[in-house]
Tab-separated table of C-alpha atoms in Angstrom:
chain	number	residue	atom	x	y	z
A	1232	MET	CA	-48.687	-17.107	28.392
A	1233	LYS	CA	-48.668	-20.862	28.923
A	1234	THR	CA	-46.146	-22.396	31.296
A	1235	GLN	CA	-45.823	-25.644	29.342
A	1236	PRO	CA	-44.009	-24.085	26.323
A	1237	LEU	CA	-41.674	-22.267	28.718
A	1238	ALA	CA	-40.866	-25.490	30.574
A	1239	LEU	CA	-40.137	-27.233	27.285
A	1240	ALA	CA	-37.922	-24.333	26.198
A	1241	ALA	CA	-36.004	-24.490	29.489
A	1242	SER	CA	-35.420	-28.193	28.951
A	1243	ALA	CA	-34.213	-27.470	25.399
A	1244	LEU	CA	-31.587	-25.059	26.756
A	1245	CYS	CA	-30.124	-27.783	28.972
A	1246	GLU	CA	-30.093	-30.184	26.028
A	1247	ALA	CA	-28.187	-27.577	24.005
A	1248	ALA	CA	-25.530	-27.459	26.711
A	1249	ILE	CA	-24.837	-31.118	25.923
A	1250	GLU	CA	-25.328	-30.839	22.147
A	1251	PRO	CA	-24.239	-27.313	21.022
A	1252	SER	CA	-25.801	-27.679	17.563
A	1253	ARG	CA	-29.185	-27.221	19.278
A	1254	TRP	CA	-28.537	-23.710	20.625
A	1255	SER	CA	-30.329	-21.908	17.788
A	1256	ASP	CA	-33.487	-24.000	18.046
A	1257	ALA	CA	-33.512	-23.838	21.850
A	1258	LEU	CA	-33.171	-20.046	21.913
A	1259	GLY	CA	-35.841	-19.664	19.236
A	1260	GLN	CA	-38.117	-21.917	21.269
A	1261	LEU	CA	-37.548	-19.806	24.386
A	1262	GLY	CA	-38.311	-16.595	22.493
A	1263	ALA	CA	-41.580	-18.044	21.167
A	1264	ALA	CA	-42.569	-19.244	24.650
A	1265	MET	CA	-42.289	-15.639	25.869
A	1266	ASP	CA	-44.204	-14.220	22.863
A	1267	GLY	CA	-40.946	-12.948	21.376
A	1268	ILE	CA	-39.043	-13.376	18.122
A	1269	GLY	CA	-36.068	-15.035	19.722
A	1270	ALA	CA	-33.587	-15.104	22.562
A	1271	CYS	CA	-29.860	-14.663	23.040
A	1272	ILE	CA	-27.097	-15.400	25.517
A	1273	LEU	CA	-24.615	-12.561	25.928
A	1274	SER	CA	-21.461	-11.932	27.914
A	1275	PRO	CA	-20.351	-8.484	29.125
A	1276	ASN	CA	-17.099	-9.313	27.301
A	1277	PRO	CA	-17.891	-8.938	23.568
A	1278	LYS	CA	-14.737	-10.898	22.677
A	1279	LEU	CA	-16.507	-14.021	23.907
A	1280	GLY	CA	-19.165	-13.617	21.236
A	1281	TRP	CA	-22.837	-14.453	21.599
A	1282	LEU	CA	-25.415	-17.151	21.010
A	1283	VAL	CA	-28.715	-16.425	19.228
A	1284	ASN	CA	-31.337	-18.221	17.178
A	1285	ARG	CA	-30.790	-18.007	13.423
A	1286	ASP	CA	-33.381	-15.265	12.819
A	1287	LEU	CA	-31.483	-12.885	15.114
A	1288	ALA	CA	-27.979	-13.658	13.868
A	1289	GLU	CA	-27.647	-10.734	11.449
A	1290	PRO	CA	-28.909	-7.997	13.826
A	1291	PHE	CA	-26.616	-9.221	16.597
A	1292	GLU	CA	-23.684	-9.203	14.192
A	1293	ALA	CA	-24.376	-5.503	13.618
A	1294	TYR	CA	-24.906	-4.919	17.350
A	1295	PHE	CA	-21.301	-5.866	18.111
A	1296	LYS	CA	-19.452	-5.123	14.889
A	1297	ASP	CA	-20.975	-1.644	14.326
A	1298	GLY	CA	-20.442	-0.406	17.883
A	1299	TRP	CA	-24.075	-0.405	19.042
A	1300	GLU	CA	-23.192	-2.410	22.122
A	1301	ALA	CA	-21.427	0.649	23.631
A	1302	LEU	CA	-24.555	2.778	22.967
A	1303	ASP	CA	-27.017	0.340	24.523
A	1304	PRO	CA	-28.747	2.051	27.504
A	1305	ARG	CA	-29.727	-1.376	28.844
A	1306	ARG	CA	-26.115	-1.979	29.905
A	1307	ARG	CA	-26.912	0.170	32.939
A	1308	GLY	CA	-28.594	-2.902	34.376
A	1309	LEU	CA	-25.519	-5.174	34.322
A	1310	SER	CA	-24.788	-4.812	38.036
A	1311	ARG	CA	-28.402	-5.602	38.901
A	1312	LEU	CA	-28.393	-8.622	36.590
A	1313	ARG	CA	-25.308	-9.871	38.421
A	1314	GLN	CA	-27.305	-9.627	41.647
A	1315	GLY	CA	-29.859	-12.055	40.223
A	1316	GLN	CA	-32.602	-9.619	39.231
A	1317	VAL	CA	-34.773	-10.122	36.168
A	1318	LEU	CA	-34.961	-6.840	34.256
A	1319	ILE	CA	-37.198	-5.340	31.583
A	1320	ASP	CA	-36.837	-2.065	29.663
A	1321	ASP	CA	-38.788	-0.059	32.223
A	1322	ASP	CA	-36.240	-1.051	34.893
A	1323	VAL	CA	-33.219	0.416	33.121
A	1324	VAL	CA	-34.261	2.976	30.492
A	1325	THR	CA	-36.251	6.196	30.657
A	1326	PRO	CA	-38.924	7.562	28.309
A	1327	ASP	CA	-36.317	10.113	27.191
A	1328	ASP	CA	-33.961	7.253	26.230
A	1329	ILE	CA	-36.689	5.677	24.125
A	1330	ARG	CA	-37.577	8.995	22.509
A	1331	THR	CA	-34.053	10.284	21.717
A	1332	SER	CA	-31.537	7.417	21.882
A	1333	PRO	CA	-30.085	6.311	18.503
A	1334	PHE	CA	-30.186	2.787	19.881
A	1335	PHE	CA	-33.992	2.860	20.162
A	1336	ASN	CA	-34.605	4.961	17.074
A	1337	GLU	CA	-32.089	3.547	14.602
A	1338	LEU	CA	-30.825	0.060	15.484
A	1339	LEU	CA	-33.956	-1.507	16.962
A	1340	PRO	CA	-36.371	-0.456	14.176
A	1341	GLN	CA	-33.855	-1.544	11.553
A	1342	ALA	CA	-33.413	-4.914	13.294
A	1343	GLY	CA	-37.145	-5.378	13.852
A	1344	PHE	CA	-36.801	-5.381	17.664
A	1345	THR	CA	-38.743	-3.443	20.253
A	1346	TRP	CA	-38.773	-4.734	23.850
A	1347	TRP	CA	-36.341	-6.734	25.953
A	1348	MET	CA	-36.198	-8.825	29.127
A	1349	GLY	CA	-33.069	-10.365	30.653
A	1350	ALA	CA	-31.875	-12.601	33.477
A	1351	ASP	CA	-28.405	-13.684	34.520
A	1352	PHE	CA	-26.676	-17.014	35.116
A	1353	HIS	CA	-23.144	-18.107	35.896
A	1354	SER	CA	-21.018	-20.907	34.490
A	1355	GLY	CA	-17.850	-21.365	36.483
A	1356	GLU	CA	-16.231	-17.938	36.733
A	1357	ASN	CA	-18.178	-16.512	33.798
A	1358	PHE	CA	-21.334	-14.369	33.970
A	1359	TYR	CA	-23.948	-14.358	31.194
A	1360	CYS	CA	-27.233	-12.651	30.351
A	1361	LEU	CA	-30.110	-14.627	28.851
A	1362	ALA	CA	-32.392	-12.135	27.085
A	1363	VAL	CA	-35.647	-12.411	25.142
A	1364	GLN	CA	-36.459	-10.016	22.290
A	1365	ARG	CA	-39.915	-8.958	21.106
A	1366	GLY	CA	-40.412	-7.750	17.568
A	1367	THR	CA	-41.996	-4.673	16.039
A	1368	GLY	CA	-45.586	-4.389	17.236
A	1369	GLY	CA	-44.941	-6.551	20.280
A	1370	LYS	CA	-46.076	-5.446	23.704
A	1371	LYS	CA	-43.756	-4.260	26.450
A	1372	PHE	CA	-42.644	-6.865	28.941
A	1373	THR	CA	-44.550	-6.476	32.198
A	1374	THR	CA	-44.028	-7.329	35.837
A	1375	ASP	CA	-46.092	-10.472	35.197
A	1376	ASP	CA	-43.630	-11.452	32.476
A	1377	LYS	CA	-40.794	-10.860	34.938
A	1378	ALA	CA	-42.441	-13.132	37.485
A	1379	THR	CA	-42.809	-15.843	34.838
A	1380	PHE	CA	-39.179	-15.470	33.766
A	1381	GLU	CA	-38.007	-15.609	37.377
A	1382	GLY	CA	-39.363	-19.122	37.415
A	1383	LEU	CA	-36.496	-20.012	35.061
A	1384	GLN	CA	-33.822	-19.148	37.638
A	1385	PRO	CA	-33.428	-22.727	38.960
A	1386	THR	CA	-33.098	-23.966	35.378
A	1387	LEU	CA	-30.531	-21.282	34.588
A	1388	SER	CA	-28.506	-22.217	37.656
A	1389	HIS	CA	-28.620	-25.835	36.525
A	1390	LEU	CA	-27.650	-24.765	32.991
A	1391	GLY	CA	-24.599	-22.934	34.313
A	1392	ARG	CA	-23.480	-25.917	36.393
A	1393	LEU	CA	-24.092	-28.256	33.473
A	1394	LEU	CA	-22.004	-26.153	31.090
A	1395	ASP	CA	-19.196	-25.855	33.614
A	1396	GLY	CA	-19.250	-29.577	34.397
A	1397	MET	CA	-19.369	-30.621	30.747
A	1398	GLN	CA	-16.434	-28.399	29.911
A	1399	LYS	CA	-14.310	-29.589	32.837
A	1400	GLU	CA	-15.035	-33.213	32.011
A	1401	THR	CA	-14.110	-32.893	28.342
A	1402	ILE	CA	-10.991	-30.852	29.096
A	1403	SER	CA	-9.889	-33.376	31.708
A	1404	ALA	CA	-10.412	-36.243	29.267
A	1405	THR	CA	-8.391	-34.444	26.578
A	1406	LEU	CA	-5.490	-33.686	28.919
A	1407	SER	CA	-5.552	-37.205	30.355
A	1408	ALA	CA	-5.355	-38.699	26.874
A	1409	LEU	CA	-2.310	-36.561	26.122
A	1410	GLU	CA	-0.858	-37.520	29.516
A	1411	SER	CA	-1.069	-41.191	28.574
A	1412	LEU	CA	0.977	-40.387	25.456
A	1413	SER	CA	3.587	-38.587	27.608
A	1414	HIS	CA	2.594	-35.199	26.168
A	1415	ALA	CA	2.549	-32.050	28.283
A	1416	ALA	CA	-0.406	-29.757	27.571
A	1417	VAL	CA	-2.310	-26.748	28.870
A	1418	CYS	CA	-5.901	-25.779	28.068
A	1419	MET	CA	-6.849	-22.099	28.049
A	1420	THR	CA	-9.446	-19.553	27.039
A	1421	ASP	CA	-9.109	-17.059	24.188
A	1422	ASP	CA	-7.841	-14.407	26.595
A	1423	GLY	CA	-5.101	-16.674	27.963
A	1424	ARG	CA	-6.715	-17.794	31.225
A	1425	ILE	CA	-5.575	-21.318	32.104
A	1426	LEU	CA	-8.419	-23.750	32.705
A	1427	ASP	CA	-6.383	-26.885	33.390
A	1428	TRP	CA	-3.083	-28.631	32.695
A	1429	ASN	CA	-1.788	-32.175	33.017
A	1430	MET	CA	0.964	-33.609	35.203
A	1431	ASN	CA	3.490	-33.673	32.365
A	1432	ALA	CA	3.055	-29.902	32.051
A	1433	GLU	CA	3.322	-29.534	35.825
A	1434	LYS	CA	6.748	-31.208	35.735
A	1435	LEU	CA	8.060	-28.583	33.311
A	1436	LEU	CA	7.084	-25.579	35.442
A	1437	ASP	CA	9.959	-23.600	36.920
A	1438	ARG	CA	11.152	-20.039	37.346
A	1439	ASP	CA	11.548	-19.518	33.585
A	1440	PHE	CA	8.160	-20.993	32.652
A	1441	ASP	CA	5.385	-21.047	35.221
A	1442	ILE	CA	1.630	-20.841	35.807
A	1443	ARG	CA	0.585	-18.167	38.301
A	1444	ASN	CA	-2.916	-16.920	38.966
A	1445	ARG	CA	-4.177	-19.041	36.081
A	1446	ARG	CA	-1.799	-17.339	33.621
A	1447	ILE	CA	1.356	-18.578	31.894
A	1448	VAL	CA	4.332	-16.514	33.069
A	1449	ILE	CA	7.493	-16.539	30.941
A	1450	GLU	CA	10.645	-14.954	32.372
A	1451	ASP	CA	12.281	-14.219	29.021
A	1452	LYS	CA	10.707	-10.968	27.779
A	1453	ARG	CA	11.119	-11.736	24.095
A	1454	ALA	CA	9.545	-15.170	24.467
A	1455	ALA	CA	6.738	-13.652	26.570
A	1456	ALA	CA	5.931	-11.177	23.779
A	1457	GLN	CA	6.032	-13.978	21.204
A	1458	PHE	CA	3.680	-16.031	23.387
A	1459	ALA	CA	1.111	-13.213	23.469
A	1460	SER	CA	1.384	-12.773	19.701
A	1461	ALA	CA	1.073	-16.513	18.995
A	1462	LEU	CA	-1.957	-16.761	21.279
A	1463	GLN	CA	-3.722	-13.935	19.449
A	1464	THR	CA	-2.833	-15.482	16.101
A	1465	CYS	CA	-4.404	-18.754	17.203
A	1466	VAL	CA	-7.532	-16.925	18.401
A	1467	ASP	CA	-7.873	-15.091	15.086
A	1468	MET	CA	-7.199	-18.064	12.846
A	1469	VAL	CA	-9.729	-20.700	11.874
A	1470	HIS	CA	-7.248	-23.485	12.472
A	1471	ASP	CA	-3.988	-23.780	14.421
A	1472	GLY	CA	-1.719	-20.943	15.464
A	1473	GLY	CA	2.070	-20.816	15.708
A	1474	PHE	CA	4.756	-21.829	18.135
A	1475	VAL	CA	7.107	-20.224	20.667
A	1476	ILE	CA	10.561	-21.221	21.913
A	1477	VAL	CA	11.014	-20.531	25.651
A	1478	PRO	CA	14.677	-20.464	26.757
A	1479	ARG	CA	15.481	-21.727	30.252
A	1480	ILE	CA	18.596	-21.325	32.403
A	1481	ASN	CA	20.624	-24.565	32.707
A	1482	LYS	CA	17.765	-26.542	31.134
A	1483	HIS	CA	16.591	-27.470	27.673
A	1484	SER	CA	14.406	-24.840	25.989
A	1485	LEU	CA	10.688	-25.496	25.652
A	1486	LEU	CA	8.713	-25.643	22.416
A	1487	LEU	CA	5.115	-24.398	22.813
A	1488	ARG	CA	2.651	-25.137	20.000
A	1489	PHE	CA	-0.793	-23.528	19.812
A	1490	SER	CA	-3.818	-25.284	18.355
A	1491	LYS	CA	-7.581	-24.900	18.383
A	1492	LEU	CA	-9.392	-27.416	20.522
A	1493	HIS	CA	-11.553	-29.902	18.662
A	1494	PRO	CA	-15.175	-28.681	18.326
A	1495	VAL	CA	-16.295	-31.538	20.588
A	1496	VAL	CA	-14.268	-29.945	23.396
A	1497	ARG	CA	-14.248	-26.309	22.388
A	1498	CYS	CA	-16.868	-23.696	23.101
A	1499	SER	CA	-14.967	-20.427	23.222
A	1500	PHE	CA	-18.124	-18.586	24.304
A	1501	PHE	CA	-18.258	-20.566	27.531
A	1502	GLY	CA	-14.508	-20.983	28.028
A	1503	ALA	CA	-12.181	-23.607	26.565
A	1504	SER	CA	-10.731	-22.689	23.203
A	1505	ILE	CA	-7.005	-23.325	22.835
A	1506	LEU	CA	-4.627	-26.183	23.585
A	1507	VAL	CA	-0.927	-25.475	24.119
A	1508	SER	CA	1.322	-28.518	23.812
A	1509	ILE	CA	4.734	-28.295	25.474
A	1510	ARG	CA	7.889	-30.296	25.014
A	1511	GLU	CA	11.562	-29.935	25.777
A	1512	ILE	CA	13.908	-29.377	22.853
A	1513	ALA	CA	16.527	-31.979	23.687
A	1514	PRO	CA	19.582	-33.055	21.676
A	1515	PRO	CA	18.931	-35.945	19.302
A	1516	ALA	CA	18.652	-39.203	21.185
A	1517	ILE	CA	20.705	-42.278	20.358
A	1518	ALA	CA	18.660	-44.954	18.658
A	1519	ASP	CA	18.510	-48.193	20.667
A	1520	ARG	CA	21.091	-50.494	19.078
A	1521	THR	CA	19.478	-53.679	20.391
A	1522	ILE	CA	16.178	-52.748	18.757
A	1523	LEU	CA	17.987	-51.910	15.520
A	1524	MET	CA	19.724	-55.306	15.500
A	1525	GLN	CA	16.491	-57.197	16.143
A	1526	THR	CA	14.359	-55.156	13.771
A	1527	PHE	CA	16.653	-55.072	10.746
A	1528	ASP	CA	18.970	-58.017	11.437
A	1529	LEU	CA	21.964	-55.690	11.749
A	1530	THR	CA	25.285	-56.795	13.156
A	1531	GLN	CA	26.518	-55.081	16.306
A	1532	ALA	CA	28.965	-52.969	14.278
A	1533	GLU	CA	26.256	-51.993	11.780
A	1534	ALA	CA	23.895	-51.109	14.611
A	1535	HIS	CA	26.554	-48.803	16.132
A	1536	VAL	CA	26.894	-46.935	12.822
A	1537	ALA	CA	23.120	-46.770	12.259
A	1538	SER	CA	22.527	-45.459	15.798
A	1539	LEU	CA	25.019	-42.632	15.365
A	1540	LEU	CA	23.587	-41.687	11.964
A	1541	ALA	CA	20.065	-41.597	13.440
A	1542	SER	CA	21.280	-39.169	16.120
A	1543	GLY	CA	22.392	-36.701	13.442
A	1544	ARG	CA	26.069	-37.632	13.151
A	1545	SER	CA	27.775	-37.751	9.770
A	1546	LEU	CA	29.338	-40.974	8.470
A	1547	ASP	CA	32.827	-39.503	8.984
A	1548	ASP	CA	31.970	-38.602	12.600
A	1549	ALA	CA	30.649	-42.121	13.170
A	1550	ALA	CA	33.890	-43.603	11.828
A	1551	LYS	CA	35.966	-41.437	14.175
A	1552	LEU	CA	33.815	-42.200	17.227
A	1553	LEU	CA	33.928	-45.942	16.534
A	1554	ALA	CA	37.649	-45.870	15.658
A	1555	ILE	CA	37.121	-47.507	12.268
A	1556	SER	CA	38.239	-46.507	8.806
A	1557	LYS	CA	36.004	-44.534	6.457
A	1558	ASP	CA	35.991	-47.489	4.066
A	1559	THR	CA	34.751	-49.773	6.831
A	1560	ALA	CA	32.082	-47.226	7.768
A	1561	ARG	CA	30.954	-47.004	4.139
A	1562	SER	CA	30.826	-50.812	3.957
A	1563	HIS	CA	28.619	-50.888	7.059
A	1564	LEU	CA	26.389	-48.188	5.576
A	1565	LYS	CA	25.976	-50.169	2.352
A	1566	ALA	CA	24.890	-53.223	4.373
A	1567	ILE	CA	22.510	-51.058	6.444
A	1568	PHE	CA	20.900	-49.665	3.266
A	1569	ALA	CA	20.344	-53.199	1.979
A	1570	LYS	CA	18.839	-54.500	5.227
A	1571	THR	CA	16.580	-51.492	5.835
A	1572	GLY	CA	15.435	-51.091	2.240
A	1573	THR	CA	16.719	-47.495	2.067
A	1574	HIS	CA	18.979	-45.888	-0.545
A	1575	ARG	CA	20.087	-42.541	0.864
A	1576	GLN	CA	21.365	-41.442	4.259
A	1577	GLY	CA	18.523	-38.946	4.739
A	1578	GLU	CA	15.980	-41.671	4.030
A	1579	LEU	CA	17.734	-43.940	6.536
A	1580	VAL	CA	17.783	-41.260	9.243
A	1581	ALA	CA	14.062	-40.596	8.728
A	1582	LEU	CA	13.359	-44.329	9.139
A	1583	LEU	CA	15.497	-44.744	12.255
A	1584	SER	CA	14.703	-41.432	14.000
A	1585	GLY	CA	11.616	-42.859	15.704
A	1586	ILE	CA	13.479	-45.844	17.186
A	1587	ARG	CA	14.582	-45.012	20.734
């Protein structure tokens, strides 16, 4: 086995961390460098999914969806992988396993696999296994193969740091952009673990809505159950999920909206997946009368009426609050329609609602 192809494959893995569309080619390149048919990156948590080269996609779909993962004797080696050991079949399975196990006698022949070798790496708090697969007719991995694969450990450590750093940087940039727009937001994984949040979100934390141990904690039990349901809906859906109203004592309620992170930011396999935007549900604000006067050339009296209408008041309410007759209020409204180019009160309110 030549070291040059393996070095090139290791470099390709790091490039894939920066450009995720390259994962399939990089993993295929690694498999070929080790005389295999491909490679994969797995997590002990099947909910996180997996990464494989294209040729292995269908067998790995069956591995997880058809329950073979629970029957895989190689899982015995997880604790040793976590300790940094490189493992091959002979390290974790017995001849009896190979002779009698459905995993070795049904799944692997059907998938065209035979032998396996794996090593671990970490990215942030997550642990992963990088494994190479050999096809039917391939030779068993040997101790020499293990020694060669161990040479990848520095690259795998770098890969883990690179993935973690790239994710933190993109999440931070996303939250900072929302911060500049005065939006509160939280970034989390598919299982609800909080990765980061911005200062606007920090300002909204209190007893009724808090972040503890990297989890959102909601005091109201009904809202907490709705939060869990909305999170799962967002995970399951291709696009955005729903929303949750969080009541608070002596404060405005909060509106939480769930959305999938943009693919540039999101890689649910390695962590970030969902963005939760948060805002207070406050009473309608009063439109700024000075801005209304300058923008639409309204008189002061017309601006008073327009401001109250924009806040959700009826024309009759506006007349009472301003101590004017209904006829005078209607006259002002007619002038406002003419100056704003609107024809109905709903159309006017929609135009003015953004002016604060």
